[in-house]
Amino acid sequence: MTTDTRGLAGVIAGQTALCTVGQQGVGLTYRGYAIADLCAHSSFEEVAWLLMYGTLPTAAELSAYRARLQSLRSLPQELKDVLERLPATAHPMDVLRTGCSMLGTLEPEEDNVRSQHDVADRLIAAFPAMLMYWHHFHTSGQRISVESDAASTAAHFLSLLHGTPPTAEHERALDVSLMLYAEHEFNASTFAGRITSSTLSDFYSAITSAIGTLRGPLHGGANEAAMDLIDRFADPDAAEQGVLRMLAAKSKIMGFGHRVYRINDPRSDIIQQWAHRLSAGTDGRLYAVSERIEAVMRREKRLFPNLDFYAASLYHFLGIPTAMFTPIFVISRTSGWAAHIIEQRADNRLIRPGSEYIGPEPRDYTPVELR
Ligand code: COA
């Protein structure tokens, strides 16, 4: 009898020193550090360094790394031209996928000018710029400057989006979400990036594969789908009725459940606290609706919210358009993807699994004129 390995569920597909997901007694860690400690005391840039270099940076290293990312934010004119020619109706994930690919033609890895770490830093720094240049050009015709004085990726993103620097609270809320999204072991997009790297393809191709994989609603796209759901309901009672109807129709409720976690997503508790905190400045509808959906899902399906569910309302409270939710995931996860590409390359073997054949038995071929 063959075990059901559809979706590679439960299959150990390789080794990593980057992250533990759902390990008994350990929980979610990045290179051994608990996610709760990182979110309480660290920053996205520190986490990106930790993932890519393996150790926590010293204060001097961190400040140099922030300055380095800040220096890598500008976009070549050829890339701006492409962003202007993309349709205004494009999904921002497609904008980043295309932007990544285009940058790979302008600043290729193979020309030996830049290391793999350089490419990773460049992409982390340039993704917010690509997204915001395209957004402002197509919504208001402005060719914005994609540089800012902001030292953090979070503040830079919010500054470019809103045209003014964020409050310290808003910057920290986005920064925490970037740390939570940075890495998660062999999830689908990371695995796609590792597969691409395992063929000895280039860094940009691996990140482009990962972006395309993240886009789907069963993966990164769930934060956008969760927002669409939450925003549909006028109040918690309407949400309860609506979700019960969806469950009766066997629809999936986006932002709930997980392939690895069975009881709880540790990232959800942290993001929920921030969503709750920022809901204080709103009329409270979205947060109350979210809490009711969570209660219904626990009661009816014993399912818990994953990171994407409360990230959705948090991002909404930060004034971020829904279609940019998954692109934020890209900006953050590029650090994790990069660390995995580097790890894959350090001990590479082509990733090429086998399959169980379920097609026809061997049979005789009849030429078309005799059929
Ligand atoms: N809403 C309703 N039912 C759900 C559900 C959800 N979000 N997630 C899982 N289930 C149900 C399935 O319908 C299935 O029920 P069944 O056994 O009666 O058919 C059961 O729980 C197992 O789910 P399955 O989809 O087989 O688990 P998986 O490990 O293949 O999938 C996810 C994991 C994440 C893809 C899945 O939970 C999901 O689709 N969640 C919504 C999308 C999402 O939030 N993705 C982001 C993940 S971080």
GROMACS .gro file of C-alpha atoms and ligand atoms in nm:
model
  419
    1MET     CA    1   0.000   0.000   0.000
    2THR     CA    2   0.132   0.346  -0.088
    3THR     CA    3   0.113   0.626   0.169
    4ASP     CA    4  -0.077   0.936   0.060
    5THR     CA    5   0.196   1.186  -0.018
    6ARG     CA    6  -0.022   1.422  -0.222
    7GLY     CA    7   0.098   1.776  -0.166
    8LEU     CA    8   0.413   1.620  -0.015
    9ALA     CA    9   0.235   1.640   0.321
   10GLY     CA   10   0.458   1.505   0.596
   11VAL     CA   11   0.746   1.439   0.354
   12ILE     CA   12   1.090   1.551   0.472
   13ALA     CA   13   1.226   1.702   0.150
   14GLY     CA   14   1.565   1.824   0.270
   15GLN     CA   15   1.759   1.979   0.557
   16THR     CA   16   1.775   2.337   0.675
   17ALA     CA   17   1.949   2.526   0.954
   18LEU     CA   18   1.723   2.828   0.911
   19CYS     CA   19   1.398   2.767   1.085
   20THR     CA   20   1.187   2.528   1.293
   21VAL     CA   21   0.812   2.522   1.230
   22GLY     CA   22   0.581   2.360   1.484
   23GLN     CA   23   0.846   2.144   1.651
   24GLN     CA   24   0.729   2.003   1.981
   25GLY     CA   25   0.865   2.215   2.268
   26VAL     CA   26   1.053   2.447   2.032
   27GLY     CA   27   0.792   2.627   1.822
   28LEU     CA   28   0.885   2.876   1.555
   29THR     CA   29   1.250   2.979   1.562
   30TYR     CA   30   1.479   3.156   1.316
   31ARG     CA   31   1.830   3.013   1.348
   32GLY     CA   32   1.742   2.908   1.702
   33TYR     CA   33   1.592   3.237   1.820
   34ALA     CA   34   1.225   3.227   1.929
   35ILE     CA   35   0.993   3.433   1.712
   36ALA     CA   36   0.838   3.596   2.022
   37ASP     CA   37   1.180   3.725   2.134
   38LEU     CA   38   1.262   3.856   1.789
   39CYS     CA   39   0.926   4.033   1.757
   40ALA     CA   40   0.963   4.186   2.103
   41HIS     CA   41   1.317   4.316   2.065
   42SER     CA   42   1.447   4.292   1.710
   43SER     CA   43   1.375   4.451   1.372
   44PHE     CA   44   1.321   4.328   1.018
   45GLU     CA   45   1.672   4.430   0.909
   46GLU     CA   46   1.827   4.242   1.201
   47VAL     CA   47   1.620   3.934   1.117
   48ALA     CA   48   1.717   3.954   0.748
   49TRP     CA   49   2.084   3.969   0.849
   50LEU     CA   50   2.039   3.680   1.091
   51LEU     CA   51   1.876   3.466   0.824
   52MET     CA   52   2.130   3.541   0.553
   53TYR     CA   53   2.452   3.551   0.759
   54GLY     CA   54   2.364   3.308   1.038
   55THR     CA   55   2.436   3.525   1.343
   56LEU     CA   56   2.283   3.833   1.502
   57PRO     CA   57   2.460   4.148   1.381
   58THR     CA   58   2.655   4.371   1.619
   59ALA     CA   59   2.520   4.725   1.662
   60ALA     CA   60   2.779   4.850   1.409
   61GLU     CA   61   2.695   4.576   1.158
   62LEU     CA   62   2.324   4.646   1.190
   63SER     CA   63   2.362   5.016   1.137
   64ALA     CA   64   2.589   4.954   0.834
   65TYR     CA   65   2.336   4.705   0.697
   66ARG     CA   66   2.050   4.954   0.731
   67ALA     CA   67   2.260   5.216   0.552
   68ARG     CA   68   2.344   4.964   0.281
   69LEU     CA   69   1.978   4.878   0.217
   70GLN     CA   70   1.900   5.250   0.213
   71SER     CA   71   2.168   5.301  -0.055
   72LEU     CA   72   2.017   5.030  -0.276
   73ARG     CA   73   1.666   5.174  -0.311
   74SER     CA   74   1.695   5.360  -0.641
   75LEU     CA   75   1.566   5.206  -0.965
   76PRO     CA   76   1.736   5.212  -1.308
   77GLN     CA   77   1.548   5.420  -1.566
   78GLU     CA   78   1.492   5.111  -1.786
   79LEU     CA   79   1.307   4.944  -1.500
   80LYS     CA   80   1.097   5.256  -1.439
   81ASP     CA   81   1.007   5.255  -1.808
   82VAL     CA   82   0.886   4.897  -1.781
   83LEU     CA   83   0.685   4.978  -1.467
   84GLU     CA   84   0.518   5.265  -1.653
   85ARG     CA   85   0.425   5.035  -1.940
   86LEU     CA   86   0.267   4.767  -1.721
   87PRO     CA   87  -0.113   4.801  -1.711
   88ALA     CA   88  -0.269   4.998  -1.426
   89THR     CA   89  -0.494   4.695  -1.381
   90ALA     CA   90  -0.201   4.456  -1.320
   91HIS     CA   91  -0.193   4.276  -0.988
   92PRO     CA   92   0.093   4.418  -0.778
   93MET     CA   93   0.231   4.063  -0.739
   94ASP     CA   94   0.273   4.052  -1.116
   95VAL     CA   95   0.443   4.390  -1.098
   96LEU     CA   96   0.700   4.255  -0.851
   97ARG     CA   97   0.744   3.930  -1.045
   98THR     CA   98   0.811   4.131  -1.362
   99GLY     CA   99   1.024   4.389  -1.179
  100CYS     CA  100   1.241   4.113  -1.033
  101SER     CA  101   1.286   3.956  -1.372
  102MET     CA  102   1.368   4.290  -1.537
  103LEU     CA  103   1.624   4.381  -1.270
  104GLY     CA  104   1.786   4.044  -1.340
  105THR     CA  105   1.846   4.151  -1.700
  106LEU     CA  106   1.993   4.487  -1.597
  107GLU     CA  107   2.205   4.372  -1.303
  108PRO     CA  108   2.264   4.003  -1.377
  109GLU     CA  109   2.424   3.777  -1.124
  110GLU     CA  110   2.651   3.613  -1.379
  111ASP     CA  111   2.855   3.925  -1.456
  112ASN     CA  112   3.059   3.862  -1.137
  113VAL     CA  113   3.021   4.221  -1.021
  114ARG     CA  114   2.788   4.129  -0.737
  115SER     CA  115   2.770   3.841  -0.487
  116GLN     CA  116   2.455   3.646  -0.408
  117HIS     CA  117   2.421   3.849  -0.086
  118ASP     CA  118   2.440   4.168  -0.294
  119VAL     CA  119   2.153   4.050  -0.515
  120ALA     CA  120   1.945   3.961  -0.209
  121ASP     CA  121   2.001   4.303  -0.050
  122ARG     CA  122   1.928   4.479  -0.376
  123LEU     CA  123   1.596   4.300  -0.415
  124ILE     CA  124   1.488   4.362  -0.054
  125ALA     CA  125   1.569   4.732  -0.100
  126ALA     CA  126   1.421   4.766  -0.450
  127PHE     CA  127   1.088   4.583  -0.412
  128PRO     CA  128   0.914   4.864  -0.215
  129ALA     CA  129   1.047   5.112  -0.472
  130MET     CA  130   0.913   4.907  -0.767
  131LEU     CA  131   0.572   4.866  -0.610
  132MET     CA  132   0.532   5.230  -0.513
  133TYR     CA  133   0.670   5.373  -0.837
  134TRP     CA  134   0.420   5.165  -1.037
  135HIS     CA  135   0.136   5.245  -0.793
  136HIS     CA  136   0.176   5.623  -0.791
  137PHE     CA  137   0.242   5.646  -1.164
  138HIS     CA  138  -0.077   5.458  -1.244
  139THR     CA  139  -0.303   5.610  -0.980
  140SER     CA  140  -0.198   5.977  -0.998
  141GLY     CA  141   0.048   6.005  -1.289
  142GLN     CA  142   0.331   6.099  -1.049
  143ARG     CA  143   0.687   5.978  -1.107
  144ILE     CA  144   0.778   5.964  -0.738
  145SER     CA  145   1.126   5.964  -0.594
  146VAL     CA  146   1.172   5.612  -0.461
  147GLU     CA  147   1.428   5.710  -0.203
  148SER     CA  148   1.355   5.830   0.150
  149ASP     CA  149   1.538   5.917   0.472
  150ALA     CA  150   1.368   5.628   0.648
  151ALA     CA  151   1.620   5.396   0.810
  152SER     CA  152   1.385   5.097   0.825
  153THR     CA  153   1.216   4.907   0.543
  154ALA     CA  154   0.884   4.948   0.726
  155ALA     CA  155   0.909   5.327   0.753
  156HIS     CA  156   1.036   5.351   0.395
  157PHE     CA  157   0.740   5.152   0.264
  158LEU     CA  158   0.482   5.361   0.454
  159SER     CA  159   0.656   5.688   0.362
  160LEU     CA  160   0.651   5.607  -0.009
  161LEU     CA  161   0.288   5.492   0.011
  162HIS     CA  162   0.145   5.785   0.206
  163GLY     CA  163   0.395   6.059   0.118
  164THR     CA  164   0.462   6.132   0.487
  165PRO     CA  165   0.668   5.945   0.748
  166PRO     CA  166   0.466   5.702   0.962
  167THR     CA  167   0.411   5.731   1.336
  168ALA     CA  168   0.647   5.521   1.547
  169GLU     CA  169   0.355   5.289   1.631
  170HIS     CA  170   0.266   5.231   1.265
  171GLU     CA  171   0.629   5.173   1.172
  172ARG     CA  172   0.668   4.919   1.451
  173ALA     CA  173   0.344   4.739   1.361
  174LEU     CA  174   0.461   4.690   1.001
  175ASP     CA  175   0.812   4.602   1.117
  176VAL     CA  176   0.677   4.324   1.342
  177SER     CA  177   0.470   4.183   1.055
  178LEU     CA  178   0.781   4.183   0.832
  179MET     CA  179   0.965   3.978   1.095
  180LEU     CA  180   0.675   3.733   1.115
  181TYR     CA  181   0.660   3.692   0.738
  182ALA     CA  182   1.038   3.664   0.688
  183GLU     CA  183   1.086   3.288   0.702
  184HIS     CA  184   0.890   2.965   0.739
  185GLU     CA  185   1.098   2.661   0.643
  186PHE     CA  186   0.991   2.454   0.338
  187ASN     CA  187   0.668   2.638   0.250
  188ALA     CA  188   0.559   2.624  -0.114
  189SER     CA  189   0.730   2.942  -0.238
  190THR     CA  190   1.057   2.870  -0.059
  191PHE     CA  191   1.056   2.518  -0.196
  192ALA     CA  192   0.993   2.656  -0.546
  193GLY     CA  193   1.292   2.887  -0.501
  194ARG     CA  194   1.508   2.598  -0.380
  195ILE     CA  195   1.404   2.381  -0.675
  196THR     CA  196   1.499   2.657  -0.917
  197SER     CA  197   1.832   2.708  -0.740
  198SER     CA  198   1.901   2.336  -0.745
  199THR     CA  199   1.924   2.346  -1.126
  200LEU     CA  200   2.208   2.601  -1.082
  201SER     CA  201   1.984   2.873  -1.222
  202ASP     CA  202   2.043   3.234  -1.116
  203PHE     CA  203   1.922   3.418  -0.806
  204TYR     CA  204   1.662   3.632  -0.983
  205SER     CA  205   1.505   3.325  -1.146
  206ALA     CA  206   1.475   3.156  -0.808
  207ILE     CA  207   1.309   3.462  -0.652
  208THR     CA  208   1.079   3.501  -0.955
  209SER     CA  209   0.967   3.137  -0.916
  210ALA     CA  210   0.904   3.202  -0.548
  211ILE     CA  211   0.696   3.515  -0.614
  212GLY     CA  212   0.478   3.328  -0.864
  213THR     CA  213   0.423   3.052  -0.609
  214LEU     CA  214   0.346   3.290  -0.323
  215ARG     CA  215   0.077   3.465  -0.526
  216GLY     CA  216  -0.189   3.190  -0.487
  217PRO     CA  217  -0.465   3.220  -0.225
  218LEU     CA  218  -0.369   2.892  -0.054
  219HIS     CA  219  -0.032   3.055   0.025
  220GLY     CA  220   0.054   3.427   0.045
  221GLY     CA  221  -0.257   3.543  -0.139
  222ALA     CA  222  -0.460   3.439   0.167
  223ASN     CA  223  -0.406   3.777   0.339
  224GLU     CA  224  -0.581   3.958   0.052
  225ALA     CA  225  -0.859   3.698   0.037
  226ALA     CA  226  -0.907   3.728   0.415
  227MET     CA  227  -0.947   4.106   0.383
  228ASP     CA  228  -1.210   4.064   0.111
  229LEU     CA  229  -1.398   3.831   0.343
  230ILE     CA  230  -1.379   4.045   0.657
  231ASP     CA  231  -1.477   4.363   0.477
  232ARG     CA  232  -1.788   4.198   0.333
  233PHE     CA  233  -1.977   4.201   0.665
  234ALA     CA  234  -2.152   4.496   0.826
  235ASP     CA  235  -2.129   4.353   1.179
  236PRO     CA  236  -2.031   4.039   1.372
  237ASP     CA  237  -2.377   3.877   1.344
  238ALA     CA  238  -2.375   3.915   0.966
  239ALA     CA  239  -2.023   3.766   0.967
  240GLU     CA  240  -2.139   3.465   1.167
  241GLN     CA  241  -2.428   3.396   0.930
  242GLY     CA  242  -2.210   3.450   0.624
  243VAL     CA  243  -1.932   3.219   0.742
  244LEU     CA  244  -2.180   2.948   0.842
  245ARG     CA  245  -2.328   2.966   0.490
  246MET     CA  246  -1.981   2.940   0.337
  247LEU     CA  247  -1.893   2.641   0.552
  248ALA     CA  248  -2.222   2.472   0.459
  249ALA     CA  249  -2.126   2.523   0.094
  250LYS     CA  250  -1.784   2.366   0.172
  251SER     CA  251  -1.600   2.689   0.088
  252LYS     CA  252  -1.259   2.749   0.241
  253ILE     CA  253  -1.229   3.043   0.476
  254MET     CA  254  -0.905   3.215   0.386
  255GLY     CA  255  -0.666   3.291   0.669
  256PHE     CA  256  -0.752   2.972   0.862
  257GLY     CA  257  -0.573   2.639   0.891
  258HIS     CA  258  -0.220   2.537   0.812
  259ARG     CA  259  -0.035   2.244   0.661
  260VAL     CA  260   0.207   2.207   0.953
  261TYR     CA  261   0.042   2.370   1.255
  262ARG     CA  262  -0.243   2.168   1.400
  263ILE     CA  263  -0.351   2.362   1.710
  264ASN     CA  264  -0.227   2.716   1.673
  265ASP     CA  265  -0.014   2.941   1.452
  266PRO     CA  266   0.225   3.115   1.696
  267ARG     CA  267   0.255   3.410   1.456
  268SER     CA  268  -0.117   3.477   1.478
  269ASP     CA  269  -0.112   3.567   1.850
  270ILE     CA  270   0.153   3.832   1.787
  271ILE     CA  271  -0.011   3.986   1.481
  272GLN     CA  272  -0.353   3.981   1.648
  273GLN     CA  273  -0.223   4.191   1.937
  274TRP     CA  274  -0.105   4.452   1.689
  275ALA     CA  275  -0.430   4.443   1.491
  276HIS     CA  276  -0.620   4.491   1.818
  277ARG     CA  277  -0.396   4.779   1.920
  278LEU     CA  278  -0.440   4.962   1.590
  279SER     CA  279  -0.814   4.897   1.580
  280ALA     CA  280  -0.840   5.152   1.865
  281GLY     CA  281  -0.816   5.425   1.603
  282THR     CA  282  -1.107   5.283   1.397
  283ASP     CA  283  -1.484   5.235   1.436
  284GLY     CA  284  -1.408   4.879   1.554
  285ARG     CA  285  -1.617   4.702   1.289
  286LEU     CA  286  -1.339   4.509   1.114
  287TYR     CA  287  -1.179   4.391   1.435
  288ALA     CA  288  -1.511   4.283   1.585
  289VAL     CA  289  -1.601   4.100   1.262
  290SER     CA  290  -1.258   3.929   1.264
  291GLU     CA  291  -1.300   3.812   1.622
  292ARG     CA  292  -1.642   3.667   1.544
  293ILE     CA  293  -1.514   3.482   1.236
  294GLU     CA  294  -1.234   3.340   1.450
  295ALA     CA  295  -1.486   3.223   1.713
  296VAL     CA  296  -1.709   3.059   1.450
  297MET     CA  297  -1.414   2.880   1.289
  298ARG     CA  298  -1.293   2.748   1.625
  299ARG     CA  299  -1.641   2.634   1.722
  300GLU     CA  300  -1.746   2.483   1.388
  301LYS     CA  301  -1.419   2.350   1.242
  302ARG     CA  302  -1.168   2.362   1.526
  303LEU     CA  303  -0.958   2.572   1.295
  304PHE     CA  304  -0.740   2.860   1.412
  305PRO     CA  305  -0.634   3.179   1.235
  306ASN     CA  306  -0.298   3.173   1.062
  307LEU     CA  307  -0.071   3.476   1.024
  308ASP     CA  308  -0.262   3.601   0.720
  309PHE     CA  309  -0.595   3.651   0.897
  310TYR     CA  310  -0.510   3.929   1.143
  311ALA     CA  311  -0.235   4.064   0.915
  312ALA     CA  312  -0.519   4.161   0.681
  313SER     CA  313  -0.695   4.396   0.924
  314LEU     CA  314  -0.363   4.526   1.057
  315TYR     CA  315  -0.253   4.627   0.707
  316HIS     CA  316  -0.593   4.782   0.643
  317PHE     CA  317  -0.556   4.992   0.959
  318LEU     CA  318  -0.217   5.107   0.827
  319GLY     CA  319  -0.397   5.244   0.519
  320ILE     CA  320  -0.240   4.988   0.286
  321PRO     CA  321  -0.447   4.892  -0.022
  322THR     CA  322  -0.553   4.525  -0.012
  323ALA     CA  323  -0.374   4.434  -0.337
  324MET     CA  324  -0.044   4.530  -0.169
  325PHE     CA  325  -0.080   4.281   0.117
  326THR     CA  326   0.088   3.987  -0.060
  327PRO     CA  327   0.359   4.213  -0.209
  328ILE     CA  328   0.454   4.309   0.150
  329PHE     CA  329   0.496   3.937   0.212
  330VAL     CA  330   0.735   3.931  -0.088
  331ILE     CA  331   0.944   4.218   0.050
  332SER     CA  332   0.984   4.039   0.380
  333ARG     CA  333   1.011   3.678   0.260
  334THR     CA  334   1.286   3.768   0.012
  335SER     CA  335   1.517   3.753   0.316
  336GLY     CA  336   1.408   3.395   0.390
  337TRP     CA  337   1.408   3.292   0.024
  338ALA     CA  338   1.757   3.436  -0.014
  339ALA     CA  339   1.884   3.247   0.291
  340HIS     CA  340   1.740   2.924   0.148
  341ILE     CA  341   1.893   2.982  -0.194
  342ILE     CA  342   2.231   3.041  -0.028
  343GLU     CA  343   2.185   2.727   0.184
  344GLN     CA  344   2.074   2.518  -0.116
  345ARG     CA  345   2.374   2.631  -0.321
  346ALA     CA  346   2.617   2.551  -0.039
  347ASP     CA  347   2.529   2.180  -0.054
  348ASN     CA  348   2.343   2.142  -0.381
  349ARG     CA  349   2.186   1.837  -0.532
  350LEU     CA  350   1.926   1.864  -0.810
  351ILE     CA  351   1.576   1.843  -0.661
  352ARG     CA  352   1.396   1.594  -0.881
  353PRO     CA  353   1.154   1.360  -0.702
  354GLY     CA  354   0.989   1.055  -0.855
  355SER     CA  355   0.620   0.993  -0.918
  356GLU     CA  356   0.386   0.698  -0.896
  357TYR     CA  357   0.262   0.618  -1.248
  358ILE     CA  358  -0.117   0.572  -1.271
  359GLY     CA  359  -0.159   0.593  -1.653
  360PRO     CA  360  -0.246   0.325  -1.911
  361GLU     CA  361  -0.059  -0.004  -1.947
  362PRO     CA  362   0.185  -0.016  -2.244
  363ARG     CA  363  -0.023  -0.043  -2.567
  364ASP     CA  364   0.029  -0.063  -2.941
  365TYR     CA  365   0.047   0.257  -3.142
  366THR     CA  366  -0.180   0.289  -3.448
  367PRO     CA  367  -0.074   0.539  -3.717
  368VAL     CA  368  -0.328   0.820  -3.766
  369GLU     CA  369  -0.433   0.707  -4.117
  370LEU     CA  370  -0.541   0.369  -3.980
  371ARG     CA  371  -0.748   0.506  -3.689
  372COA     N1  372  -1.163   2.672   0.572
  372COA     C1  373  -1.248   2.567   0.576
  372COA     N2  374  -1.205   2.440   0.586
  372COA     C2  375  -1.074   2.418   0.593
  372COA     C3  376  -0.980   2.523   0.592
  372COA     C4  377  -1.030   2.653   0.580
  372COA     N3  378  -0.947   2.757   0.578
  372COA     N4  379  -0.856   2.473   0.601
  372COA     C5  380  -0.870   2.340   0.609
  372COA     N5  381  -1.002   2.307   0.604
  372COA     C6  382  -1.057   2.175   0.610
  372COA     C7  383  -1.055   2.112   0.470
  372COA     O1  384  -1.172   2.142   0.398
  372COA     C8  385  -1.040   1.966   0.500
  372COA     O2  386  -1.164   1.916   0.542
  372COA     P1  387  -1.212   1.770   0.496
  372COA     O3  388  -1.111   1.677   0.559
  372COA     O4  389  -1.349   1.760   0.550
  372COA     O5  390  -1.203   1.770   0.347
  372COA     C9  391  -0.950   1.965   0.622
  372COA     O6  392  -0.972   2.092   0.688
  372COA    C10  393  -0.801   1.952   0.587
  372COA     O7  394  -0.767   2.060   0.499
  372COA     P2  395  -0.668   2.047   0.377
  372COA     O8  396  -0.695   2.157   0.280
  372COA     O9  397  -0.664   1.909   0.324
  372COA    O10  398  -0.532   2.074   0.451
  372COA     P3  399  -0.396   2.109   0.381
  372COA    O11  400  -0.290   2.078   0.480
  372COA    O12  401  -0.385   2.049   0.246
  372COA    O13  402  -0.409   2.268   0.357
  372COA    C11  403  -0.412   2.496   0.385
  372COA    C12  404  -0.357   2.365   0.438
  372COA    C13  405  -0.338   2.611   0.451
  372COA    C14  406  -0.389   2.505   0.233
  372COA    C15  407  -0.562   2.505   0.416
  372COA    O14  408  -0.581   2.506   0.557
  372COA    C16  409  -0.628   2.625   0.352
  372COA    O15  410  -0.667   2.619   0.235
  372COA     N6  411  -0.640   2.739   0.428
  372COA    C17  412  -0.694   2.859   0.369
  372COA    C18  413  -0.585   2.933   0.290
  372COA    C19  414  -0.485   2.998   0.381
  372COA    O16  415  -0.520   3.063   0.478
  372COA     N7  416  -0.357   2.985   0.344
  372COA    C20  417  -0.249   3.044   0.416
  372COA    C21  418  -0.173   2.940   0.490
  372COA     S1  419  -0.051   3.015   0.596
   0.00000   0.00000   0.00000
